[in-house]
Tab-separated table of C-alpha atoms in Angstrom:
chain	number	residue	atom	x	y	z
A	286	MET	CA	94.955	104.672	20.142
A	287	THR	CA	93.522	101.724	22.917
A	288	VAL	CA	95.410	101.909	25.667
A	289	LEU	CA	94.375	98.752	27.026
A	290	THR	CA	96.465	95.579	27.224
A	291	THR	CA	95.304	91.397	26.574
A	292	ASN	CA	96.288	89.030	29.105
A	293	THR	CA	99.310	87.209	28.480
A	294	ASN	CA	98.274	83.817	30.232
A	295	THR	CA	96.624	81.897	28.173
A	296	ASN	CA	96.454	78.843	29.979
A	297	THR	CA	97.096	76.286	27.256
A	298	ASN	CA	97.956	72.647	26.986
A	299	THR	CA	99.264	73.345	22.819
A	300	ASN	CA	101.776	75.552	21.918
A	301	ALA	CA	101.747	79.470	21.876
A	302	SER	CA	101.851	80.264	18.682
A	303	THR	CA	98.541	77.657	18.027
A	304	THR	CA	96.678	79.239	20.963
A	305	ALA	CA	97.442	82.667	19.907
A	306	THR	CA	96.367	82.626	16.463
A	307	ALA	CA	92.705	80.706	17.983
A	308	THR	CA	92.105	83.684	20.592
A	309	ALA	CA	93.311	86.616	19.152
A	310	ASP	CA	90.170	87.379	16.650
A	311	MET	CA	87.737	86.607	19.457
A	312	SER	CA	89.383	87.706	22.965
A	313	PRO	CA	88.679	91.489	24.208
A	314	LEU	CA	91.543	93.895	25.021
A	315	VAL	CA	91.609	93.772	29.209
A	316	CYS	CA	92.893	96.133	31.150
A	317	PRO	CA	95.376	94.830	34.432
A	318	ILE	CA	94.388	97.692	36.879
A	319	THR	CA	90.441	97.905	36.031
A	320	GLY	CA	89.922	94.242	34.155
A	321	ARG	CA	87.585	96.814	31.576
A	322	THR	CA	87.347	94.670	28.512
A	323	THR	CA	86.905	95.870	25.312
A	324	PRO	CA	85.307	93.159	22.634
A	325	GLN	CA	87.469	93.464	19.081
A	326	THR	CA	84.646	91.416	17.445
A	327	ALA	CA	81.392	90.245	18.867
A	328	PRO	CA	82.385	88.362	21.525
A	329	GLN	CA	82.463	84.841	22.491
A	330	SER	CA	80.811	82.734	25.819
A	331	THR	CA	82.914	79.691	25.325
A	332	PRO	CA	86.690	79.100	25.327
A	333	PRO	CA	88.498	78.661	22.181
A	334	ALA	CA	88.951	75.395	21.487
A	335	ALA	CA	92.582	74.924	21.266
A	336	VAL	CA	92.230	76.074	24.923
A	337	THR	CA	91.438	73.429	27.850
A	338	ARG	CA	91.003	73.946	31.541
A	339	THR	CA	90.569	72.159	34.691
A	340	GLY	CA	87.119	74.254	35.421
A	341	PRO	CA	83.649	74.325	35.197
A	342	PRO	CA	81.543	72.644	32.118
A	343	ALA	CA	80.554	74.371	29.333
A	344	PRO	CA	77.450	76.784	29.401
A	345	ALA	CA	73.888	75.241	30.157
A	346	ALA	CA	71.908	75.997	27.323
A	347	ALA	CA	69.192	77.523	30.092
A	348	PHE	CA	72.402	80.621	31.011
A	349	THR	CA	73.692	82.356	28.084
A	350	GLU	CA	76.858	84.513	28.996
A	351	ARG	CA	76.759	88.546	28.034
A	352	TYR	CA	79.465	91.036	28.496
A	353	LEU	CA	79.546	92.814	31.503
A	354	LEU	CA	79.632	96.476	29.793
A	355	ASP	CA	76.772	95.486	27.309
A	356	PRO	CA	74.488	98.362	28.069
A	357	ALA	CA	71.369	96.540	29.114
A	358	VAL	CA	73.852	94.538	31.398
A	359	ASN	CA	74.914	97.927	32.845
A	360	ALA	CA	72.085	99.924	33.319
A	361	ASP	CA	70.777	97.569	35.254
A	362	PRO	CA	73.039	94.291	36.632
A	363	TYR	CA	71.616	92.583	39.198
A	364	GLY	CA	68.863	90.073	36.822
A	365	TYR	CA	72.027	88.814	35.311
A	366	LEU	CA	74.333	88.939	37.975
A	367	ASN	CA	71.930	86.683	39.786
A	368	SER	CA	71.796	84.046	37.326
A	369	LEU	CA	75.104	83.718	36.954
A	370	ARG	CA	75.707	83.305	40.005
A	371	ASP	CA	72.831	80.509	39.930
A	372	HIS	CA	74.623	79.090	37.261
A	373	ASP	CA	77.919	78.966	38.182
A	374	PRO	CA	79.317	81.256	41.136
A	375	VAL	CA	82.764	80.756	40.238
A	376	TYR	CA	82.547	80.896	36.368
A	377	TRP	CA	85.996	80.816	33.877
A	378	SER	CA	84.409	83.948	31.005
A	379	ALA	CA	86.540	83.285	27.771
A	380	MET	CA	84.421	86.507	27.119
A	381	HIS	CA	86.302	88.625	29.805
A	382	ARG	CA	88.975	86.524	30.122
A	383	ALA	CA	88.414	86.174	33.773
A	384	TRP	CA	86.849	84.092	36.680
A	385	LEU	CA	83.669	85.470	37.678
A	386	VAL	CA	83.136	84.924	41.173
A	387	THR	CA	79.785	85.776	42.414
A	388	GLY	CA	78.852	83.513	45.588
A	389	HIS	CA	79.215	85.418	48.606
A	390	ALA	CA	81.221	82.250	50.258
A	391	GLN	CA	83.617	82.001	47.417
A	392	LEU	CA	84.296	85.317	47.093
A	393	MET	CA	84.807	85.794	50.878
A	394	HIS	CA	87.285	82.808	50.338
A	395	CYS	CA	89.084	84.904	47.548
A	396	LEU	CA	89.271	88.008	50.217
A	397	ARG	CA	91.017	85.786	52.477
A	398	ALA	CA	93.383	84.058	50.573
A	399	PRO	CA	96.967	85.004	50.167
A	400	ALA	CA	97.175	83.119	46.708
A	401	VAL	CA	94.932	85.882	45.663
A	402	SER	CA	96.828	88.964	44.671
A	403	ALA	CA	96.040	92.638	44.424
A	404	GLU	CA	99.058	93.722	42.417
A	405	ARG	CA	98.183	94.516	38.947
A	406	VAL	CA	99.608	97.711	38.087
A	407	ARG	CA	102.783	96.332	36.345
A	408	PRO	CA	101.142	94.668	33.366
A	409	LEU	CA	99.590	97.794	32.175
A	410	MET	CA	103.421	99.383	31.334
A	411	ASP	CA	103.924	97.124	28.790
A	412	ALA	CA	100.486	98.890	27.045
A	413	VAL	CA	102.086	102.413	27.011
A	414	PRO	CA	103.385	104.578	24.010
A	415	GLU	CA	107.040	104.876	23.306
A	416	GLY	CA	106.698	108.598	23.548
A	417	ALA	CA	104.798	108.348	26.356
A	418	ARG	CA	107.308	105.828	28.330
A	419	GLU	CA	109.128	108.463	30.549
A	420	ASP	CA	105.688	110.242	32.050
A	421	ALA	CA	103.953	106.136	32.294
A	422	GLU	CA	107.170	105.019	34.335
A	423	ARG	CA	106.671	107.637	36.772
A	424	ALA	CA	102.795	107.272	36.962
A	425	PHE	CA	102.625	104.063	37.461
A	426	GLY	CA	105.666	104.344	40.102
A	427	ILE	CA	102.985	105.935	41.648
A	428	LEU	CA	99.934	103.819	41.471
A	429	SER	CA	102.596	101.019	42.715
A	430	ARG	CA	103.023	102.595	45.915
A	431	TRP	CA	98.727	103.002	46.636
A	432	MET	CA	98.024	100.726	49.202
A	433	VAL	CA	95.240	98.873	47.487
A	434	PHE	CA	97.379	97.404	44.378
A	435	ASN	CA	99.795	96.247	47.254
A	436	ASP	CA	99.720	92.467	49.368
A	437	ALA	CA	100.906	91.926	52.836
A	438	PRO	CA	103.000	92.807	53.709
A	439	GLN	CA	103.927	96.008	51.857
A	440	HIS	CA	100.030	96.589	52.382
A	441	ARG	CA	100.202	96.365	56.251
A	442	ARG	CA	103.600	98.344	56.627
A	443	LEU	CA	101.482	101.045	53.936
A	444	ARG	CA	98.203	101.522	55.435
A	445	GLN	CA	99.191	101.183	59.400
A	446	VAL	CA	100.467	104.830	59.191
A	447	PHE	CA	96.941	106.120	58.116
A	448	GLN	CA	95.095	103.444	60.303
A	449	GLU	CA	94.311	105.846	63.678
A	450	GLN	CA	93.398	109.091	61.169
A	451	PHE	CA	90.343	106.852	59.712
A	452	ALA	CA	89.581	104.846	62.387
A	453	ALA	CA	85.494	106.229	63.252
A	454	ARG	CA	86.919	107.979	66.812
A	455	SER	CA	89.012	109.942	64.414
A	456	ILE	CA	86.509	110.960	61.560
A	457	GLY	CA	83.832	111.426	64.129
A	458	ARG	CA	85.598	114.796	64.823
A	459	TYR	CA	84.252	116.567	61.452
A	460	ARG	CA	80.916	115.245	61.819
A	461	ALA	CA	79.287	118.792	62.946
A	462	PHE	CA	81.138	120.123	59.664
A	463	VAL	CA	80.516	117.627	57.446
A	464	GLU	CA	76.741	118.791	58.951
A	465	ARG	CA	77.599	122.156	58.180
A	466	ALA	CA	78.716	122.018	54.615
A	467	THR	CA	75.697	119.489	54.208
A	468	ARG	CA	73.286	122.287	54.762
A	469	ALA	CA	74.961	125.021	53.240
A	470	MET	CA	75.167	123.519	50.087
A	471	LEU	CA	71.785	122.211	50.537
A	472	THR	CA	70.865	125.601	51.013
A	473	ARG	CA	72.135	127.635	48.273
A	474	ARG	CA	71.371	124.557	45.338
A	475	ALA	CA	68.431	122.678	46.654
A	476	VAL	CA	65.612	125.032	46.752
A	477	PRO	CA	62.535	123.110	48.056
A	478	GLY	CA	60.557	122.631	44.546
A	479	ARG	CA	63.682	123.781	42.651
A	480	ILE	CA	64.398	121.030	39.797
A	481	GLY	CA	67.869	119.844	40.055
A	482	ASP	CA	70.228	116.971	39.349
A	483	LEU	CA	71.299	115.626	42.816
A	484	VAL	CA	74.719	114.389	41.399
A	485	ALA	CA	75.680	117.507	40.121
A	486	ASP	CA	74.092	119.858	43.346
A	487	ILE	CA	75.310	118.160	46.124
A	488	ALA	CA	76.448	114.645	45.785
A	489	ARG	CA	79.582	115.552	43.686
A	490	PRO	CA	80.844	118.640	45.228
A	491	LEU	CA	80.208	118.001	49.009
A	492	PRO	CA	82.668	115.022	49.323
A	493	ALA	CA	84.863	117.262	47.658
A	494	LEU	CA	84.760	120.121	49.606
A	495	VAL	CA	84.652	117.895	52.703
A	496	PHE	CA	87.948	115.754	51.692
A	497	ALA	CA	90.226	118.584	50.652
A	498	ARG	CA	88.884	120.244	53.907
A	499	TRP	CA	90.624	117.233	55.818
A	500	LEU	CA	93.403	116.916	53.747
A	501	GLY	CA	94.579	120.676	54.207
A	502	VAL	CA	93.642	121.477	50.733
A	503	PRO	CA	93.491	125.521	50.136
A	504	GLN	CA	90.542	126.744	48.838
A	505	ALA	CA	92.278	128.385	45.840
A	506	HIS	CA	93.211	125.134	44.842
A	507	GLY	CA	90.621	122.999	44.424
A	508	PRO	CA	89.636	123.691	40.840
A	509	SER	CA	93.172	122.112	39.682
A	510	PHE	CA	93.306	119.650	42.380
A	511	TRP	CA	89.862	117.755	41.629
A	512	TYR	CA	90.745	117.944	37.763
A	513	TRP	CA	93.878	116.475	38.471
A	514	ASN	CA	91.909	113.793	40.578
A	515	ALA	CA	89.279	113.489	37.681
A	516	ARG	CA	92.196	112.595	34.994
A	517	VAL	CA	93.342	110.218	37.778
A	518	GLY	CA	90.084	108.546	37.932
A	519	ASP	CA	89.694	108.290	33.836
A	520	LEU	CA	93.254	106.195	34.169
A	521	VAL	CA	92.269	104.438	36.983
A	522	LEU	CA	89.033	103.356	36.072
A	523	GLY	CA	89.357	102.577	32.244
A	524	ALA	CA	88.072	105.484	30.921
A	525	ALA	CA	91.131	106.883	29.025
A	526	GLN	CA	91.242	105.271	25.440
A	527	GLU	CA	92.832	107.304	23.232
A	528	GLU	CA	96.533	108.122	23.311
A	529	ARG	CA	95.981	111.637	24.096
A	530	GLU	CA	93.594	111.421	27.327
A	531	TYR	CA	95.809	108.591	28.227
A	532	ARG	CA	98.860	111.514	28.689
A	533	THR	CA	96.786	113.981	29.932
A	534	SER	CA	95.980	111.194	32.739
A	535	LEU	CA	99.222	110.177	32.962
A	536	GLN	CA	100.392	113.856	33.234
A	537	SER	CA	97.845	114.903	35.974
A	538	LEU	CA	98.601	111.726	37.922
A	539	VAL	CA	102.429	113.524	38.400
A	540	ASN	CA	100.814	117.263	38.796
A	541	LEU	CA	98.677	115.661	41.610
A	542	ASP	CA	102.003	113.992	43.068
A	543	ASP	CA	104.243	116.877	43.071
A	544	TYR	CA	101.732	118.978	44.363
A	545	LEU	CA	101.021	117.123	47.317
A	546	ALA	CA	104.988	116.463	48.074
A	547	ASP	CA	105.060	120.445	48.135
A	548	LEU	CA	101.563	120.256	50.571
A	549	VAL	CA	103.535	117.931	52.791
A	550	LYS	CA	107.113	119.827	52.913
A	551	GLN	CA	104.947	122.987	53.569
A	552	ARG	CA	102.967	120.934	56.529
A	553	ARG	CA	105.648	119.634	57.855
A	554	ALA	CA	107.221	123.331	58.431
A	555	ASP	CA	103.811	124.501	59.675
A	556	PRO	CA	101.364	121.926	61.083
A	557	LYS	CA	97.779	122.492	60.811
A	558	ASP	CA	94.605	120.883	61.721
A	559	ASP	CA	94.600	118.427	58.600
A	560	LEU	CA	95.193	114.842	57.982
A	561	ILE	CA	98.579	115.222	56.289
A	562	SER	CA	100.303	116.939	59.623
A	563	ALA	CA	98.348	114.385	61.979
A	564	VAL	CA	100.152	111.351	59.997
A	565	LEU	CA	103.378	113.388	60.197
A	566	ALA	CA	103.237	114.077	63.965
A	567	GLY	CA	102.624	110.332	64.111
A	568	GLY	CA	106.359	109.892	63.329
A	569	GLN	CA	105.971	107.220	60.834
A	570	ILE	CA	106.784	108.901	57.826
A	571	GLY	CA	110.749	109.225	56.678
A	572	LYS	CA	111.043	105.530	59.265
A	573	SER	CA	108.698	102.700	58.435
A	574	VAL	CA	107.294	104.794	55.642
A	575	SER	CA	109.308	107.343	53.245
A	576	GLU	CA	107.889	110.395	52.611
A	577	GLU	CA	107.777	108.921	49.217
A	578	GLU	CA	105.646	106.196	49.398
A	579	PHE	CA	103.407	108.990	51.886
A	580	VAL	CA	102.907	111.100	49.014
A	581	GLY	CA	102.250	108.161	46.468
A	582	MET	CA	99.324	107.149	49.000
A	583	LEU	CA	97.794	110.607	49.429
A	584	THR	CA	96.994	110.389	45.578
A	585	GLN	CA	95.275	107.232	46.380
A	586	MET	CA	93.343	109.204	49.061
A	587	ALA	CA	92.442	112.312	47.097
A	588	PHE	CA	90.855	109.961	44.338
A	589	ALA	CA	89.181	107.644	46.523
A	590	GLY	CA	88.078	110.266	48.772
A	591	GLY	CA	84.967	111.720	46.177
A	592	GLU	CA	84.500	108.773	44.221
A	593	THR	CA	82.745	106.190	46.586
A	594	THR	CA	81.190	108.462	48.684
A	595	SER	CA	79.874	110.559	45.859
A	596	ASN	CA	78.178	107.054	44.569
A	597	LEU	CA	77.456	106.133	48.122
A	598	ILE	CA	74.898	109.389	48.002
A	599	VAL	CA	73.064	108.936	44.959
A	600	ASN	CA	72.599	105.522	44.556
A	601	ALA	CA	71.338	105.524	48.806
A	602	VAL	CA	69.113	108.603	47.431
A	603	LEU	CA	67.842	106.667	44.409
A	604	ALA	CA	66.946	103.563	46.127
A	605	LEU	CA	64.863	105.392	49.048
A	606	LEU	CA	63.189	107.529	46.452
A	607	GLU	CA	62.207	104.025	44.331
A	608	HIS	CA	61.169	102.555	47.948
A	609	PRO	CA	58.007	105.366	49.143
A	610	GLU	CA	57.364	103.124	52.533
A	611	GLN	CA	61.452	102.536	53.110
A	612	LEU	CA	61.931	106.673	53.126
A	613	ALA	CA	58.317	106.614	55.042
A	614	ALA	CA	60.240	104.425	57.551
A	615	VAL	CA	63.287	106.313	57.792
A	616	ARG	CA	61.064	109.358	58.017
A	617	GLU	CA	59.711	107.836	60.752
A	618	ASP	CA	62.572	106.997	62.751
A	619	PRO	CA	65.970	108.835	62.170
A	620	ALA	CA	67.466	106.588	63.221
A	621	LEU	CA	67.357	103.999	60.884
A	622	VAL	CA	69.539	106.655	58.459
A	623	SER	CA	72.859	104.805	59.329
A	624	MET	CA	71.072	101.403	58.608
A	625	ALA	CA	69.601	102.944	55.301
A	626	VAL	CA	73.153	103.733	54.065
A	627	GLU	CA	75.042	100.144	54.989
A	628	GLU	CA	71.778	98.774	52.951
A	629	ALA	CA	72.418	101.298	50.136
A	630	MET	CA	75.574	99.804	50.141
A	631	ARG	CA	74.474	96.158	50.176
A	632	PHE	CA	71.525	96.636	46.859
A	633	ASP	CA	73.154	99.041	44.950
A	634	GLY	CA	76.379	99.856	46.222
A	635	PRO	CA	79.420	102.209	44.673
A	636	SER	CA	81.569	99.619	43.661
A	637	LYS	CA	80.378	96.433	41.488
A	638	MET	CA	83.853	94.477	41.608
A	639	SER	CA	87.341	94.517	42.268
A	640	VAL	CA	89.720	93.070	40.223
A	641	ARG	CA	92.606	90.012	41.722
A	642	THR	CA	95.186	88.031	39.791
A	643	ALA	CA	96.309	84.606	41.379
A	644	ALA	CA	99.516	84.398	42.247
A	645	ARG	CA	99.926	80.571	42.076
A	646	ASP	CA	98.112	77.969	41.328
A	647	PHE	CA	94.902	77.155	43.727
A	648	ASP	CA	92.072	75.466	43.972
A	649	LEU	CA	88.769	77.496	44.732
A	650	ASP	CA	85.261	75.919	44.879
A	651	GLY	CA	86.553	72.860	42.799
A	652	ARG	CA	87.709	74.798	40.267
A	653	SER	CA	92.190	74.879	39.430
A	654	VAL	CA	92.761	78.486	39.037
A	655	ARG	CA	96.065	78.812	37.540
A	656	ALA	CA	98.910	81.373	38.308
A	657	GLU	CA	98.699	85.054	36.403
A	658	ASP	CA	94.643	83.931	36.097
A	659	ARG	CA	92.654	87.235	36.523
A	660	LEU	CA	89.568	87.125	39.160
A	661	PHE	CA	86.304	89.414	38.908
A	662	LEU	CA	85.261	89.523	42.579
A	663	VAL	CA	81.725	90.620	41.913
A	664	THR	CA	80.166	92.335	45.058
A	665	ALA	CA	77.591	93.360	43.379
A	666	ALA	CA	76.150	89.755	42.802
A	667	ALA	CA	77.720	88.673	46.193
A	668	ASN	CA	76.036	91.246	48.090
A	669	ARG	CA	72.855	89.195	46.566
A	670	ASP	CA	73.374	85.771	47.284
A	671	PRO	CA	70.214	84.570	48.662
A	672	ALA	CA	72.519	81.900	50.574
A	673	ARG	CA	73.678	85.049	52.772
A	674	PHE	CA	70.895	87.573	52.992
A	675	PRO	CA	67.082	86.550	53.221
A	676	ASP	CA	65.128	88.854	50.008
A	677	PRO	CA	68.347	89.202	48.848
A	678	ASP	CA	66.333	91.904	45.994
A	679	GLN	CA	64.615	93.519	49.395
A	680	PHE	CA	65.654	96.894	50.164
A	681	ASN	CA	64.843	96.700	53.164
A	682	VAL	CA	65.981	99.425	55.978
A	683	ARG	CA	65.718	97.253	58.609
A	684	ARG	CA	67.924	94.319	57.616
A	685	GLY	CA	69.977	95.435	60.589
A	686	SER	CA	73.446	93.870	59.016
A	687	ALA	CA	76.177	95.263	58.021
A	688	SER	CA	77.838	92.090	56.587
A	689	HIS	CA	77.518	93.388	53.155
A	690	LEU	CA	80.971	92.824	51.104
A	691	GLY	CA	80.113	96.971	49.996
A	692	PHE	CA	83.585	97.990	51.666
A	693	GLY	CA	85.497	94.620	50.726
A	694	PHE	CA	86.483	92.534	53.806
A	695	GLY	CA	90.093	91.899	55.444
A	696	ALA	CA	93.476	93.414	54.747
A	697	HIS	CA	91.917	95.131	52.068
A	698	PHE	CA	88.750	96.135	53.710
A	699	CYS	CA	88.060	100.004	52.433
A	700	ILE	CA	90.007	102.213	54.915
A	701	GLY	CA	87.765	104.911	53.738
A	702	ALA	CA	84.998	103.502	54.960
A	703	ALA	CA	84.231	105.421	58.108
A	704	PHE	CA	84.587	108.860	55.872
A	705	ALA	CA	81.814	107.428	53.304
A	706	ARG	CA	79.194	106.681	56.210
A	707	LEU	CA	79.876	110.170	57.786
A	708	VAL	CA	79.398	112.211	54.553
A	709	ALA	CA	76.883	109.810	52.970
A	710	GLY	CA	74.480	109.981	56.545
A	711	ALA	CA	74.627	113.552	56.539
A	712	VAL	CA	73.254	113.888	52.910
A	713	VAL	CA	70.568	111.466	53.619
A	714	ASP	CA	69.681	112.751	57.216
A	715	VAL	CA	69.136	116.337	55.784
A	716	LEU	CA	67.294	115.201	52.395
A	717	VAL	CA	65.143	113.117	54.355
A	718	ARG	CA	64.354	114.670	57.722
A	719	GLU	CA	64.100	118.575	55.552
A	720	TYR	CA	63.293	117.939	52.034
A	721	PRO	CA	59.554	116.041	52.775
A	722	GLY	CA	58.524	117.163	48.736
A	723	LEU	CA	61.954	115.537	47.740
A	724	GLU	CA	60.853	113.293	44.261
A	725	LEU	CA	62.451	111.731	41.229
A	726	LEU	CA	61.641	113.014	37.745
A	727	ASP	CA	60.327	110.684	35.752
A	728	GLN	CA	63.469	110.756	32.699
A	729	GLN	CA	65.658	107.916	32.139
A	730	HIS	CA	68.403	106.911	34.194
A	731	THR	CA	72.200	106.911	32.520
A	732	TRP	CA	75.253	105.248	34.536
A	733	GLN	CA	78.506	105.661	33.520
A	734	PRO	CA	80.152	103.042	31.433
A	735	SER	CA	82.328	101.100	34.303
A	736	LEU	CA	82.793	97.238	35.019
A	737	LEU	CA	84.212	98.526	38.504
A	738	ASN	CA	81.670	101.489	39.837
A	739	ARG	CA	78.206	101.801	39.781
A	740	ALA	CA	77.803	105.465	39.304
A	741	LEU	CA	74.577	107.531	37.579
A	742	THR	CA	75.769	110.245	35.227
A	743	ALA	CA	72.861	112.475	36.247
A	744	LEU	CA	69.793	111.970	38.907
A	745	PRO	CA	67.281	114.838	38.289
A	746	VAL	CA	65.084	115.726	41.108
A	747	ARG	CA	62.364	118.209	42.581
A	748	TYR	CA	63.079	119.373	45.742
């Protein structure tokens, strides 16, 4: 059973029944959280005749819209995204039933605009099977407490309880531990001369290990904890399609919430040197933020703590190995490691886009965006906008600019950016300096099918 749902806002100036008939056979199913679309038939690139909009003209003959989950586009999106941005940086896509925002300036405007909302959990309840409604209501209640799905002032209130602990100076306390864990894991799994998979050997397990240690999850609980996180990822990233997968993901989110609620109770009684204890010591839980909200946000932290960092590690190493002159520069000057990580975030970051909705009508670059319209903020395209970055399709570790949008911007700037930079930087540093024989194997790379994430399924290398 498909669990995605169509956008109910059709933006018509005709009666609803006519519009429904006109669009029923060609509109993809759209997930309100991820924006993932599943075409029911061959996707159409122009709006149905019954629908009129104030917006861009019909696509010019030189540009042909493509489905963003087309395997070729998913594998290498940048050529197509460049052509889309050049054609129209604010493009209404009937195929995806969303505005595709690809220009750097236009995307920055959206990230600043109060009319652009991050709240997108509620509509997903409409797609829940009746038999799963009870579990789903609790699961989506948990998601509604994730700060990434909240606007101001709720977002600010939720985020501020973590602000101090996620600051770079606080994260820096764990640098020695991260470096030790990196070397220990590479020593066990990446013997020089051995063939391996960088994803399975280091990029996936290391962030999970480090974040679990920081959060305070005992090592013995790791397998269950990360299984639940993976299934939550299936829900949030749109991978759960069948009813059985959907139920498993919902239950995993509930299990994760129950587990973390119990861990919070333990830390109240017996504080440790971990994130939960540090936030509780700040005295805001139970005052400005309820304990239920705190636990809900911990489920977000648990999910995000591994996924983004894992993908950043893999994409950064891949970019360096595919650009030997840049790899040589970093080996010659290890101070360039942090710049290489930043350039990887811009050049081929772990996130391709984020999904927003219009809270009210507003103007965007001369386009009339209407309330409840969906917007795909395509950071992968904005980060290669030549109006902002010289030679944007070149990977250059000396670019010297961290003004990319890989971690977002403004109120929703990724709270875990310092953590991701620390862990990814440690892995890149050790691999670059201590594995001179590191090389890619001559195998085709497979990317996970996702609108949101830019994630390799494996990265075969010789250490």
